[in-house]
Amino acid sequence: MTEDHVLVVGIDGVRYDILREVATPHLDGLAAAGFLRPLRVNDAGPTISGPGWSTIFTGVLTPDHGVVDNDFSSNRYAEHPDVVSLVRRQRPDVVTWVGAGWSPLVTNESGGPLFAGGGWAPASPPAHTCEAWLAVDAEMTGHAVAHLTAHAGVGGSLVVAYLGAPDEVAHLRGVGPEYRDAIAAADAHLGRLLAAVAGRAGEDWTVIVVTDHGHVDDGGHGGDTEVERTAWIAASGPGLSTAGPHPLEHADVAAHTLAVLGAVPTSPAFIGRPFGTR
């Protein structure tokens, strides 16, 4: 079996128009090698993180995965499993790692986890401050880098790293200077992850970076304004230099991840398509 490698970095709540105003050299470099394109959050679900990340990582829409807000208790993940679980079942030779500061993604808090096997989470939930969320993102990145460094050359890889500070800062401070600083900090964390990947010589990596929704100016979201409904995906890797002109759906993150790693979706409601094939 081909030894392929995928890194998915989720950055919560990064508004597309503001992203283009912030210096993000690591994301820019990724886009130059592949693509960075906006997309419309599918109208089947609200512009809320729980439904958004559920669609991104299961490849099915809100009416199917069942998560309609940030309480995951209504989930139907058993019927519509996350991509990490599918890869573990179908490609047990692939080394997987998941990390997130937002507990429902990786623990049973609020009806989670989205990722059935769990993953790294901070020892206690971050205090609801900008500083605490920035710190937990840095901590998560350190653990992800350590994993990437320790597992070079051991086979295929799937690493999922979630950065939540931009969204939390927006809720606390709106989309002003501190929000822009949080986006720049997330880009620095991406740079650390990309450096760890680059240090694994001789491996072909697909890197996907995605946000779930935007924000209104005062920092909220969940509505249907253009700035809330506009998300984006950036990716680079084998065969992706010409993928940009094609339409995108959030579910395509799951589809492309599975395609690279030679796994297949099991849900009949799966709507994702590998990048460039929609």
Coordinates of C-alpha atoms in Angstrom, one line a residue:
M1 CA 0.0 0.0 0.0
T2 CA 1.3 3.5 -0.9
E3 CA 2.6 5.4 2.1
D4 CA 0.7 8.7 1.8
H5 CA 0.5 11.5 4.3
V6 CA -2.2 14.0 5.2
L7 CA -2.2 17.0 7.6
V8 CA -5.5 18.8 8.1
V9 CA -5.4 22.0 10.1
G10 CA -8.7 23.4 11.1
I11 CA -8.7 27.1 12.1
D12 CA -12.0 28.1 13.6
G13 CA -13.9 31.2 12.6
V14 CA -11.4 33.0 10.2
R15 CA -13.3 35.5 8.1
Y16 CA -12.1 35.3 4.5
D17 CA -11.9 39.1 3.8
I18 CA -10.0 39.7 7.0
L19 CA -7.7 36.8 6.3
R20 CA -6.6 38.5 3.1
E21 CA -5.6 41.6 5.1
V22 CA -3.4 39.8 7.6
A23 CA 0.2 38.8 7.0
T24 CA 0.0 35.0 6.8
P25 CA 3.3 33.9 5.1
H26 CA 2.9 30.2 5.9
L27 CA -0.7 30.0 4.5
D28 CA 0.4 32.1 1.5
G29 CA 3.2 29.7 0.8
L30 CA 0.8 26.7 1.0
A31 CA -1.6 28.5 -1.4
A32 CA 1.2 29.3 -3.9
A33 CA 2.0 25.6 -4.1
G34 CA -1.7 24.6 -4.4
F35 CA -4.7 26.8 -3.9
L36 CA -6.7 28.9 -1.4
R37 CA -10.3 29.5 -2.3
P38 CA -13.5 30.8 -0.6
L39 CA -16.6 28.7 -0.4
R40 CA -20.2 29.1 0.7
V41 CA -21.1 27.2 3.9
N42 CA -23.8 24.9 2.6
D43 CA -27.3 26.3 3.3
A44 CA -28.3 22.9 4.8
G45 CA -26.6 23.9 8.0
P46 CA -26.1 27.0 10.2
T47 CA -22.9 28.9 10.4
I48 CA -22.0 27.4 13.7
S49 CA -18.9 25.4 14.6
G50 CA -20.5 22.1 15.7
P51 CA -22.3 21.6 12.4
G52 CA -19.5 23.0 10.4
W53 CA -16.7 20.7 11.7
S54 CA -19.1 17.7 11.6
T55 CA -19.6 18.3 7.9
I56 CA -15.9 18.9 7.3
F57 CA -14.8 15.7 8.9
T58 CA -17.7 13.3 8.1
G59 CA -18.5 14.5 4.5
V60 CA -22.2 14.6 5.1
L61 CA -24.5 17.6 5.7
T62 CA -26.3 18.7 8.9
P63 CA -29.6 16.9 8.2
D64 CA -27.6 13.6 8.1
H65 CA -24.9 14.0 10.8
G66 CA -27.6 15.6 13.1
V67 CA -25.5 18.3 14.8
V68 CA -27.3 21.6 14.6
D69 CA -25.4 23.7 17.2
N70 CA -22.5 23.3 19.6
D71 CA -24.3 20.6 21.6
F72 CA -23.3 17.4 19.8
S73 CA -25.8 15.2 21.7
S74 CA -28.0 14.8 18.6
N75 CA -25.1 13.4 16.5
R76 CA -25.5 10.4 14.2
Y77 CA -21.8 9.7 13.9
A78 CA -22.3 6.0 14.1
E79 CA -24.0 6.1 10.7
H80 CA -21.8 8.8 9.4
P81 CA -18.3 8.3 10.8
D82 CA -15.4 10.7 10.9
V83 CA -12.5 10.4 8.5
V84 CA -10.0 9.4 11.1
S85 CA -12.2 6.5 12.2
L86 CA -12.6 5.4 8.6
V87 CA -8.9 5.5 8.0
R88 CA -8.2 3.5 11.2
R89 CA -10.7 0.8 10.1
Q90 CA -9.6 0.6 6.4
R91 CA -5.9 1.5 6.6
P92 CA -4.7 0.3 10.0
D93 CA -1.1 0.8 8.8
V94 CA -1.7 4.6 8.7
V95 CA -0.5 6.4 11.9
T96 CA -3.1 8.8 13.1
W97 CA -3.2 11.7 15.6
V98 CA -5.9 14.3 16.5
G99 CA -5.6 17.3 18.8
A100 CA -8.0 20.0 19.7
G101 CA -8.5 22.5 22.5
W102 CA -12.3 22.5 22.0
S103 CA -13.4 19.5 24.0
P104 CA -16.4 18.2 22.0
L105 CA -14.2 17.4 19.1
V106 CA -12.1 14.9 21.1
T107 CA -14.0 14.1 24.4
N108 CA -17.5 13.3 25.5
E109 CA -18.2 16.8 26.6
S110 CA -21.4 18.3 25.2
G111 CA -22.3 15.1 23.4
G112 CA -19.0 14.6 21.7
P113 CA -16.6 13.4 20.5
L114 CA -16.7 14.1 16.8
F115 CA -13.6 12.0 16.4
A116 CA -14.7 8.6 17.8
G117 CA -11.3 7.6 18.9
G118 CA -10.7 10.9 20.8
G119 CA -7.4 12.7 20.8
W120 CA -5.3 15.2 22.6
A121 CA -7.1 17.8 24.7
P122 CA -5.8 20.1 27.4
A123 CA -5.9 18.8 30.9
S124 CA -8.7 21.2 31.7
P125 CA -10.9 23.4 29.4
P126 CA -9.3 26.8 28.7
A127 CA -10.6 29.7 30.6
H128 CA -12.7 31.9 28.4
T129 CA -10.0 34.5 27.8
C130 CA -8.1 35.4 24.7
E131 CA -4.8 34.5 26.4
A132 CA -6.0 31.1 27.5
W133 CA -7.1 30.1 24.0
L134 CA -3.9 31.4 22.4
A135 CA -2.0 29.3 25.0
V136 CA -3.9 26.1 24.4
D137 CA -3.4 26.4 20.6
A138 CA 0.3 26.8 21.2
E139 CA 0.3 23.7 23.5
M140 CA -1.7 21.6 21.0
T141 CA 0.7 22.6 18.2
G142 CA 3.7 21.5 20.3
H143 CA 2.1 18.1 20.8
A144 CA 1.4 17.8 17.1
V145 CA 4.9 18.7 16.2
A146 CA 6.3 16.2 18.6
H147 CA 4.1 13.5 17.1
L148 CA 5.2 14.4 13.6
T149 CA 8.8 14.3 14.6
A150 CA 8.6 11.1 16.4
H151 CA 6.8 9.1 13.7
A152 CA 8.8 10.0 10.6
G153 CA 9.4 7.1 8.3
V154 CA 6.9 4.7 9.9
G155 CA 4.3 4.5 7.2
G156 CA 1.3 6.5 6.1
S157 CA 0.1 9.4 8.3
L158 CA -3.1 11.3 9.1
V159 CA -2.8 14.3 11.5
V160 CA -5.6 16.6 12.4
A161 CA -4.8 19.7 14.4
Y162 CA -7.5 22.2 15.5
L163 CA -6.8 25.8 16.3
G164 CA -9.6 27.6 18.1
A165 CA -8.2 30.9 19.3
P166 CA -9.3 33.1 16.3
D167 CA -13.0 32.2 16.9
E168 CA -12.8 32.7 20.6
V169 CA -11.0 36.0 20.3
A170 CA -13.7 37.2 17.8
H171 CA -16.4 36.3 20.3
L172 CA -14.6 38.2 23.1
R173 CA -13.2 41.2 21.2
G174 CA -14.9 41.4 17.8
V175 CA -12.9 41.3 14.5
G176 CA -10.5 44.1 15.4
P177 CA -6.7 44.1 16.0
E178 CA -6.7 41.2 18.6
Y179 CA -8.6 39.0 16.1
R180 CA -6.1 39.8 13.4
D181 CA -3.3 39.0 15.9
A182 CA -5.0 35.6 16.6
I183 CA -5.1 34.8 12.9
A184 CA -1.4 35.7 12.6
A185 CA -0.7 33.4 15.6
A186 CA -2.6 30.6 13.9
D187 CA -0.4 31.1 10.8
A188 CA 2.7 30.8 13.0
H189 CA 1.4 27.5 14.4
L190 CA 0.8 26.3 10.8
G191 CA 4.4 27.2 10.1
R192 CA 5.6 25.0 12.9
L193 CA 3.5 22.1 11.6
L194 CA 4.7 22.6 8.0
A195 CA 8.4 22.7 9.2
A196 CA 7.8 19.4 11.0
V197 CA 6.3 17.9 7.8
A198 CA 9.2 19.3 5.8
G199 CA 11.6 17.6 8.2
R200 CA 10.3 14.2 7.2
A201 CA 12.4 13.8 4.0
G202 CA 11.2 11.6 1.2
E203 CA 7.5 11.7 2.1
D204 CA 4.7 13.1 0.0
W205 CA 2.4 15.2 2.1
T206 CA -1.0 16.6 1.3
V207 CA -1.8 19.6 3.6
I208 CA -5.3 21.0 4.0
V209 CA -6.2 24.1 6.0
V210 CA -9.9 25.0 6.5
T211 CA -12.1 27.3 8.4
D212 CA -15.7 26.6 9.3
H213 CA -17.5 30.0 9.1
G214 CA -16.9 33.7 9.3
H215 CA -18.0 36.4 11.7
V216 CA -20.0 39.6 11.8
D217 CA -18.0 42.7 12.9
D218 CA -18.9 42.4 16.6
G219 CA -17.7 38.8 16.6
G220 CA -20.9 36.7 16.5
H221 CA -21.9 34.2 13.9
G222 CA -24.7 31.7 13.1
G223 CA -26.6 33.9 10.7
D224 CA -26.8 34.0 6.9
T225 CA -24.8 37.2 6.0
E226 CA -22.2 36.9 3.4
V227 CA -19.3 37.3 5.9
E228 CA -20.7 34.5 8.0
R229 CA -21.5 32.1 5.1
T230 CA -18.1 32.6 3.5
A231 CA -15.5 30.1 4.6
W232 CA -12.4 28.9 2.7
I233 CA -10.1 25.9 2.1
A234 CA -6.4 26.0 1.2
A235 CA -4.5 22.9 0.2
S236 CA -1.3 21.7 -1.5
G237 CA 0.0 18.3 -2.3
P238 CA 0.4 15.8 -5.2
G239 CA -1.9 16.9 -8.1
L240 CA -3.4 19.9 -6.4
S241 CA -1.7 22.8 -8.3
T242 CA -4.7 23.1 -10.7
A243 CA -7.5 22.2 -8.3
G244 CA -8.3 25.8 -7.4
P245 CA -10.8 26.7 -10.2
H246 CA -13.3 24.0 -9.3
P247 CA -16.2 24.6 -6.9
L248 CA -15.7 23.5 -3.3
E249 CA -17.8 22.1 -0.5
H250 CA -16.7 21.7 3.1
A251 CA -17.4 18.0 2.7
D252 CA -14.6 17.8 0.1
V253 CA -12.0 18.0 3.0
A254 CA -13.2 14.5 4.1
A255 CA -13.4 13.2 0.5
H256 CA -9.9 14.4 -0.4
T257 CA -8.4 13.0 2.8
L258 CA -9.9 9.6 2.2
A259 CA -8.9 9.6 -1.5
V260 CA -5.3 10.3 -0.7
L261 CA -5.1 7.6 1.9
G262 CA -6.9 5.0 -0.1
A263 CA -10.0 4.8 2.2
V264 CA -13.6 5.1 1.1
P265 CA -16.7 6.7 2.7
T266 CA -19.3 4.3 4.1
S267 CA -22.3 6.7 4.4
P268 CA -24.7 6.8 1.5
A269 CA -25.3 10.5 2.4
F270 CA -21.6 11.3 1.7
I271 CA -21.5 14.3 -0.6
G272 CA -17.8 15.2 -0.6
R273 CA -15.6 15.0 -3.7
P274 CA -11.8 15.1 -4.0
F275 CA -10.5 18.5 -4.8
G276 CA -10.6 19.3 -8.5
T277 CA -13.2 16.6 -9.3
R278 CA -16.5 18.4 -8.4

